[in-house]
PDB file of C-alpha atoms in Angstrom:
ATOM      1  CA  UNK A  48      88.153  87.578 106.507  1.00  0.00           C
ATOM      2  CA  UNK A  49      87.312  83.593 107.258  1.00  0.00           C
ATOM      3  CA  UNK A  50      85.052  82.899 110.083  1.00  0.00           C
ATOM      4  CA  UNK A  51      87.198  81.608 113.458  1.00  0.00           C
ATOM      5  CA  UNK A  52      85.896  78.274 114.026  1.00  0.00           C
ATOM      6  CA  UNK A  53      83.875  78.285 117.651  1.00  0.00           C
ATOM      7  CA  UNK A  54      86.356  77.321 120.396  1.00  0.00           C
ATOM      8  CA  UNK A  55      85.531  74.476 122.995  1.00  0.00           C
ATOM      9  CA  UNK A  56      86.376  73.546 126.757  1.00  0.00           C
ATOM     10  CA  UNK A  57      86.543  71.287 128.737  1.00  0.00           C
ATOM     11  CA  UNK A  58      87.367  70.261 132.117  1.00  0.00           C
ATOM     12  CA  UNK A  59      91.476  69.113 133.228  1.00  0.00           C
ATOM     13  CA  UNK A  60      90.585  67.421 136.397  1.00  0.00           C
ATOM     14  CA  UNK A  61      89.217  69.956 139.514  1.00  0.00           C
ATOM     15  CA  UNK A  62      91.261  72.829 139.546  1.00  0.00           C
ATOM     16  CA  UNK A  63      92.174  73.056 135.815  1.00  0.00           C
ATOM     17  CA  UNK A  64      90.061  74.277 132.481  1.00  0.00           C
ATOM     18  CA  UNK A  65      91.401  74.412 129.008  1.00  0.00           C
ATOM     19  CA  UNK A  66      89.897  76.316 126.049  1.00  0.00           C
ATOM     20  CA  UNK A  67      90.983  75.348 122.335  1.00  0.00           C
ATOM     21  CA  UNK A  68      90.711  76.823 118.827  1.00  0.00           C
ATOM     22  CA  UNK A  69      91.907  75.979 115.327  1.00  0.00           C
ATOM     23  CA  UNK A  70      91.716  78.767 113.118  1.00  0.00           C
ATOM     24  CA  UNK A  71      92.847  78.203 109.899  1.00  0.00           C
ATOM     25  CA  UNK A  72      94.291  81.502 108.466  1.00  0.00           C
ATOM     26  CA  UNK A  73      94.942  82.246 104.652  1.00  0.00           C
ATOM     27  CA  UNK A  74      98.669  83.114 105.501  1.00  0.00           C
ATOM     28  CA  UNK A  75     101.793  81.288 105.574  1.00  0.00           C
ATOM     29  CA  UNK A  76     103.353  80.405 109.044  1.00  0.00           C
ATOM     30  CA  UNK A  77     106.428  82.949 108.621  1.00  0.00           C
ATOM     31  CA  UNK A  78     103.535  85.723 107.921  1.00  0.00           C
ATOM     32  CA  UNK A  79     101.804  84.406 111.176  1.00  0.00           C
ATOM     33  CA  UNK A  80     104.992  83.516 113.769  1.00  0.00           C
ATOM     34  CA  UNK A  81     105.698  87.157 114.140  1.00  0.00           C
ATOM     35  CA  UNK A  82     102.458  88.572 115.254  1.00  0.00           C
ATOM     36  CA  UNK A  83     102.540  85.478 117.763  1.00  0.00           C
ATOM     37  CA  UNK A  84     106.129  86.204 119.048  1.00  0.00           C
ATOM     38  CA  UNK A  85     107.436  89.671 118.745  1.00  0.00           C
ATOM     39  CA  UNK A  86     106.073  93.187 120.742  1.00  0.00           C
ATOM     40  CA  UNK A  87     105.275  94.503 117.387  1.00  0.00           C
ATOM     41  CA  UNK A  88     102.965  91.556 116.229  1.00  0.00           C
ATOM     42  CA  UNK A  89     101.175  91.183 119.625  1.00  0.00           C
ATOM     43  CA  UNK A  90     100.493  94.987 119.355  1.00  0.00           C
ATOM     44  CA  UNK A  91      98.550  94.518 116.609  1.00  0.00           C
ATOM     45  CA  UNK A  92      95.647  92.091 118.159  1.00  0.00           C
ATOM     46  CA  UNK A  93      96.222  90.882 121.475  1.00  0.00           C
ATOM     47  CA  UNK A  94      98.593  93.395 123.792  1.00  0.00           C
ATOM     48  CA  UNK A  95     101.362  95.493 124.658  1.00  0.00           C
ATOM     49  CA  UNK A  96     104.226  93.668 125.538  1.00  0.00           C
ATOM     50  CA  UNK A  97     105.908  95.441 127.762  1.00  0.00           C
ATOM     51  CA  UNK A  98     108.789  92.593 128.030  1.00  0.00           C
ATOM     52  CA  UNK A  99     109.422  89.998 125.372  1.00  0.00           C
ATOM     53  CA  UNK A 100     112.663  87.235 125.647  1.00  0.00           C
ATOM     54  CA  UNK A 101     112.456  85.102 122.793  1.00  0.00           C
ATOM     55  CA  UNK A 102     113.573  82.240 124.043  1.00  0.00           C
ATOM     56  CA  UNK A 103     112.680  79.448 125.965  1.00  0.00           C
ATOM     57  CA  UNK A 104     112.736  80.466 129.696  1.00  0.00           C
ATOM     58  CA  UNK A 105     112.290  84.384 128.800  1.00  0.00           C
ATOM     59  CA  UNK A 106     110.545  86.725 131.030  1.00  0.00           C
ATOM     60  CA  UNK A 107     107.024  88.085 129.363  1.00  0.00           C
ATOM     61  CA  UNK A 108     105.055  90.903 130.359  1.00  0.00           C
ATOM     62  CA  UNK A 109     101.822  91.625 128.592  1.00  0.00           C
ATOM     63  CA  UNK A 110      99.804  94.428 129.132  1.00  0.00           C
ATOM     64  CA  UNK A 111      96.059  94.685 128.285  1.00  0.00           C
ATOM     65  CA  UNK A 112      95.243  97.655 125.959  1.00  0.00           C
ATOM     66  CA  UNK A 113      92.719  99.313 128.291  1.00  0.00           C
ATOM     67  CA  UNK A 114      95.575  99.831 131.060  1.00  0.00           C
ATOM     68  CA  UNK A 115      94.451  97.244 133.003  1.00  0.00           C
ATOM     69  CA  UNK A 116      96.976  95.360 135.149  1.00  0.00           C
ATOM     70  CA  UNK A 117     100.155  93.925 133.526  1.00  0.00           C
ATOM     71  CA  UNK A 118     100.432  90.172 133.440  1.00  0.00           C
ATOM     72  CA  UNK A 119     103.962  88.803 133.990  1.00  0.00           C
ATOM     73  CA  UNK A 120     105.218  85.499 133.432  1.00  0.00           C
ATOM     74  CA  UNK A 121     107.529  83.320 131.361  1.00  0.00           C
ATOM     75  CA  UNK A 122     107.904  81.929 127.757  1.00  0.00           C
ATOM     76  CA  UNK A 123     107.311  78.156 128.375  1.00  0.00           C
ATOM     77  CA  UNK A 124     107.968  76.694 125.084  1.00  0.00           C
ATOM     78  CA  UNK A 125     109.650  77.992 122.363  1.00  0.00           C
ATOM     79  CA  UNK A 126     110.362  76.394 118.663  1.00  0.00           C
ATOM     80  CA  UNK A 127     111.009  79.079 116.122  1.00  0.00           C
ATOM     81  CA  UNK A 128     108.195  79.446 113.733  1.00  0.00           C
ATOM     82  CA  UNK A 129     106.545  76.633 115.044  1.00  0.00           C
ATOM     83  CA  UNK A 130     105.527  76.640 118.670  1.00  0.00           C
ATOM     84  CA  UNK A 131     105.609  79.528 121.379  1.00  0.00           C
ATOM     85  CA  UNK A 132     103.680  79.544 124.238  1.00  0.00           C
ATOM     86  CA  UNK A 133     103.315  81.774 127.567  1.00  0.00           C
ATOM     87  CA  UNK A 134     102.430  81.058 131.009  1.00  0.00           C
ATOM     88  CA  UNK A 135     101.255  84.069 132.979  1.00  0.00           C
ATOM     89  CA  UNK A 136     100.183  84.945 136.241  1.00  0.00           C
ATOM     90  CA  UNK A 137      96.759  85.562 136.644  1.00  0.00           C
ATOM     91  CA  UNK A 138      95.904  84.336 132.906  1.00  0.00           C
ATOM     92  CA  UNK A 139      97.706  80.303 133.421  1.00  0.00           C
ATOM     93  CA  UNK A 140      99.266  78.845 130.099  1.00  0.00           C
ATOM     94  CA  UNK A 141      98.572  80.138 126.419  1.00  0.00           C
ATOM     95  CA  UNK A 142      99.928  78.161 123.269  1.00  0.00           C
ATOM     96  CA  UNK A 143     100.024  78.742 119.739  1.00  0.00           C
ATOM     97  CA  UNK A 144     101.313  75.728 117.706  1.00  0.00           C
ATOM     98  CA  UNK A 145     101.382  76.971 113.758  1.00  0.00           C
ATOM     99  CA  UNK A 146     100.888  73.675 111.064  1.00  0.00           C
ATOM    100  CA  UNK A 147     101.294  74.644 107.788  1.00  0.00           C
ATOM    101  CA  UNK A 148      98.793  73.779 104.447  1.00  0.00           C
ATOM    102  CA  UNK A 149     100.444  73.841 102.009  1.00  0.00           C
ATOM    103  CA  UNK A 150     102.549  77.087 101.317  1.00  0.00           C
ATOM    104  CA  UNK A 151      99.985  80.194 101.938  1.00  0.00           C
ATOM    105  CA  UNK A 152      97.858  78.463 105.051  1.00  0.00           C
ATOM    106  CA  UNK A 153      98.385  77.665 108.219  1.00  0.00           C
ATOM    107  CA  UNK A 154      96.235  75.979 111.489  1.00  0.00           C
ATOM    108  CA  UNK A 155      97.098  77.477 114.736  1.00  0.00           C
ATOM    109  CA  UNK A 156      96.335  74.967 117.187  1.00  0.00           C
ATOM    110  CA  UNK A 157      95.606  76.901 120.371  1.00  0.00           C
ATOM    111  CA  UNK A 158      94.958  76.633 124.172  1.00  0.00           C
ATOM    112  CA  UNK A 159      94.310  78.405 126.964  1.00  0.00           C
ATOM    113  CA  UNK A 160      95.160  76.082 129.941  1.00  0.00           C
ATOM    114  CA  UNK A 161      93.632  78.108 133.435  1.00  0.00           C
ATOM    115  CA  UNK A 162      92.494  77.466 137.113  1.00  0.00           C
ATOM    116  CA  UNK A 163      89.181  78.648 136.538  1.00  0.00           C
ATOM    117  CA  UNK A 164      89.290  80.592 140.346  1.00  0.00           C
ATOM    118  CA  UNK A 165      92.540  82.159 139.659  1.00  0.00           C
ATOM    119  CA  UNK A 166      93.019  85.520 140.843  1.00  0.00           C
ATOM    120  CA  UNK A 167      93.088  88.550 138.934  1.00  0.00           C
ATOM    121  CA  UNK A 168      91.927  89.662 135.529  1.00  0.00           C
ATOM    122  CA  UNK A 169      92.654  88.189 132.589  1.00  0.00           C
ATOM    123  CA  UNK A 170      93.510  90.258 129.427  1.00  0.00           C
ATOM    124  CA  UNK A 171      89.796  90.569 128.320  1.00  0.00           C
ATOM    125  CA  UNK A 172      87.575  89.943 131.503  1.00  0.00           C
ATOM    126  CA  UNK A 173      87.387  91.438 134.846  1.00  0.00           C
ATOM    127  CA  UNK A 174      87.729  89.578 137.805  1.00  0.00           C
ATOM    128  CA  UNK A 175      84.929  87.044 137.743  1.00  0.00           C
ATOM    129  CA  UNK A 176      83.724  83.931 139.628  1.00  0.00           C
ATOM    130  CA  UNK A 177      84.842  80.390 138.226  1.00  0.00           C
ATOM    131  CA  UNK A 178      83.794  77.549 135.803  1.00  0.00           C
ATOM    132  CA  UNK A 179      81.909  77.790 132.565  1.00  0.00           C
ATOM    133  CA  UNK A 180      81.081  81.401 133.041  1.00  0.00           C
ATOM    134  CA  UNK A 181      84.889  82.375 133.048  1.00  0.00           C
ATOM    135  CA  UNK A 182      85.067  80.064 130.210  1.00  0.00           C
ATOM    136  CA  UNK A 183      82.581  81.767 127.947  1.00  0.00           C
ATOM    137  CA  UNK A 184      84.264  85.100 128.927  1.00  0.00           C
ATOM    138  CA  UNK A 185      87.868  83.535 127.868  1.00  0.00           C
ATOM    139  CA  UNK A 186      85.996  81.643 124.723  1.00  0.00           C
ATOM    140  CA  UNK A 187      84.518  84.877 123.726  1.00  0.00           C
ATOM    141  CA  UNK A 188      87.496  86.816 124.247  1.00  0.00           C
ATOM    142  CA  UNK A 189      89.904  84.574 122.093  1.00  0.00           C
ATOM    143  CA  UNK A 190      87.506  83.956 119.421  1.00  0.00           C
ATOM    144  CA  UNK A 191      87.060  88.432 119.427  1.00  0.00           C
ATOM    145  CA  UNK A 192      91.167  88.012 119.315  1.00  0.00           C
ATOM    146  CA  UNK A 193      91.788  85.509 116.750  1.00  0.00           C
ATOM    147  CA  UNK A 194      89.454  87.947 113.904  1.00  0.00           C
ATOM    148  CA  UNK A 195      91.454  90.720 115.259  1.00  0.00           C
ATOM    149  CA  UNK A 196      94.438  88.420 114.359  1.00  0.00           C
ATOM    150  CA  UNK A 197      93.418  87.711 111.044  1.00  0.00           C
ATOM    151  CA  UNK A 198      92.653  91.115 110.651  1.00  0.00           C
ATOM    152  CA  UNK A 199      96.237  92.276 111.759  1.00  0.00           C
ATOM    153  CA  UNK A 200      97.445  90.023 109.367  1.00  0.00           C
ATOM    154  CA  UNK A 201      95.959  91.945 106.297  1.00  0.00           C
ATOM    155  CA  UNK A 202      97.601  95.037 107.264  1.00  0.00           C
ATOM    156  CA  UNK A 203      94.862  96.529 109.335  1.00  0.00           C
ATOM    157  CA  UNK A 204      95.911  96.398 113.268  1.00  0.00           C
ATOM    158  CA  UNK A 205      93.256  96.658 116.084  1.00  0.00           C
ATOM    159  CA  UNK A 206      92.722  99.522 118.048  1.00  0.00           C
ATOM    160  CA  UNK A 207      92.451  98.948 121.543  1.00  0.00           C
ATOM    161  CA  UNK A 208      88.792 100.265 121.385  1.00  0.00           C
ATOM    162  CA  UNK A 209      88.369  97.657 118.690  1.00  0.00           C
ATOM    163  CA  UNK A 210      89.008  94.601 121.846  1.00  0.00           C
ATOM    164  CA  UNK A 211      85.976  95.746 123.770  1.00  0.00           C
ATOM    165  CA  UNK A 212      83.323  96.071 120.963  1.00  0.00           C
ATOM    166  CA  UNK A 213      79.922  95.283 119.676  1.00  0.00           C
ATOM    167  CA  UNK A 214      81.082  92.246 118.391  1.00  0.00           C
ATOM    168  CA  UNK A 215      82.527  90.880 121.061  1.00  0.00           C
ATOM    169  CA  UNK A 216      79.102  91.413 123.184  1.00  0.00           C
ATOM    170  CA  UNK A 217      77.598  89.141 120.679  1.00  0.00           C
ATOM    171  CA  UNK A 218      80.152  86.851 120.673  1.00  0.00           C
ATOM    172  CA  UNK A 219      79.690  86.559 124.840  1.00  0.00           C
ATOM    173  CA  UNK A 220      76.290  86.537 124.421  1.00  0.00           C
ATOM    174  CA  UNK A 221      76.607  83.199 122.400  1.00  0.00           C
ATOM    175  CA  UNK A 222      79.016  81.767 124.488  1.00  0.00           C
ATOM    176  CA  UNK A 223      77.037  82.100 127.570  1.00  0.00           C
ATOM    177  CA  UNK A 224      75.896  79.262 129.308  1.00  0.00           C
ATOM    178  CA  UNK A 225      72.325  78.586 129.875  1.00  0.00           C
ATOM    179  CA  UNK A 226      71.362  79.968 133.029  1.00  0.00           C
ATOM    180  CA  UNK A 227      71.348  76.523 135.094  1.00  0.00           C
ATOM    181  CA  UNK A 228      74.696  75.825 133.842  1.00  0.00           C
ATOM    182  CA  UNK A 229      76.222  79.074 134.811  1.00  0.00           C
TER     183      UNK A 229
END
């Protein structure tokens, strides 16, 4: 497995954060557009999706693993084996835009567009107070997400015990913000 290159945020004014990361998988982008877009391929690392319209302007439902709340929103952008990306209530905007390398790579450029004092959980974190502490949760959580993606992707789906463990401790751990910047 490659390593996920650390993810970054930064500030969208007062009331808006966004997170990015670029992995850059050894798989071509019609291995990686269905783990991104159908129920099936989000099983494997990231949810349950309990409702999935393909299509611009679908409803989506995912559901965190652990049977924590459902998250319900809409597909916001959707270009087939390219770009899909899904705004949900209580989790704000994700986007996965796939750029191939060649013709067995591919960079997802991806971002995680929140209020950082929305309410409700996300689909790693409990409820939690706002700004870079939510962040390293969220940072932590995607980066824990994208090796489980990768790891999908070989033929070896996560269990849902597999979201919350060891490794992702560490990974919040180095996330964390100093203690004067929390």
């Amino acid at each position: 497995m490659s390593p996920v290159s650390r993810g970054t945020s930064e500030s969208r004014g007062e009331d808006r954060r966004l997170l990015r990361f670029e992995p850059h998988l050894p798989h071509a982008y019609e291995t990686i557009w269905p783990a991104l877009s159908t129920p099936d391929g989000l099983r494997g690392w990231l949810a349950e999706a309990d409702v999935l319209e393909r299509r611009l302007g679908g409803a989506v439902t995912l559901r965190r693993p652990d049977g924590g709340p459902a998250l319900s929103g809409q597909v916001t952008a959707w270009d087939v084996e390219r770009v899909v990306e899904y705004t949900l209530a209580g989790l704000g905007r994700i986007r996965f835009h796939l750029e191939p390398v060649g013709t067995d790579s591919t960079v997802i450029r991806f971002f995680h567009e929140y209020g950082p004092n929305q309410p409700g959980p996300g689909l790693d974190r409990p409820g939690s107070a706002g700004g870079r502490a939510v962040d390293a949760e969220y940072l932590a959580g995607w980066h824990r997400r994208f090796e489980l993606l990768e790891s999908a992707l070989e033929g070896h789906p996560a269990a849902p015990s597999a979201r919350a463990d060891q490794r992702l401790a560490a990974l919040r751990a180095s996330y964390a913000p100093p203690a004067a910047a929390a």
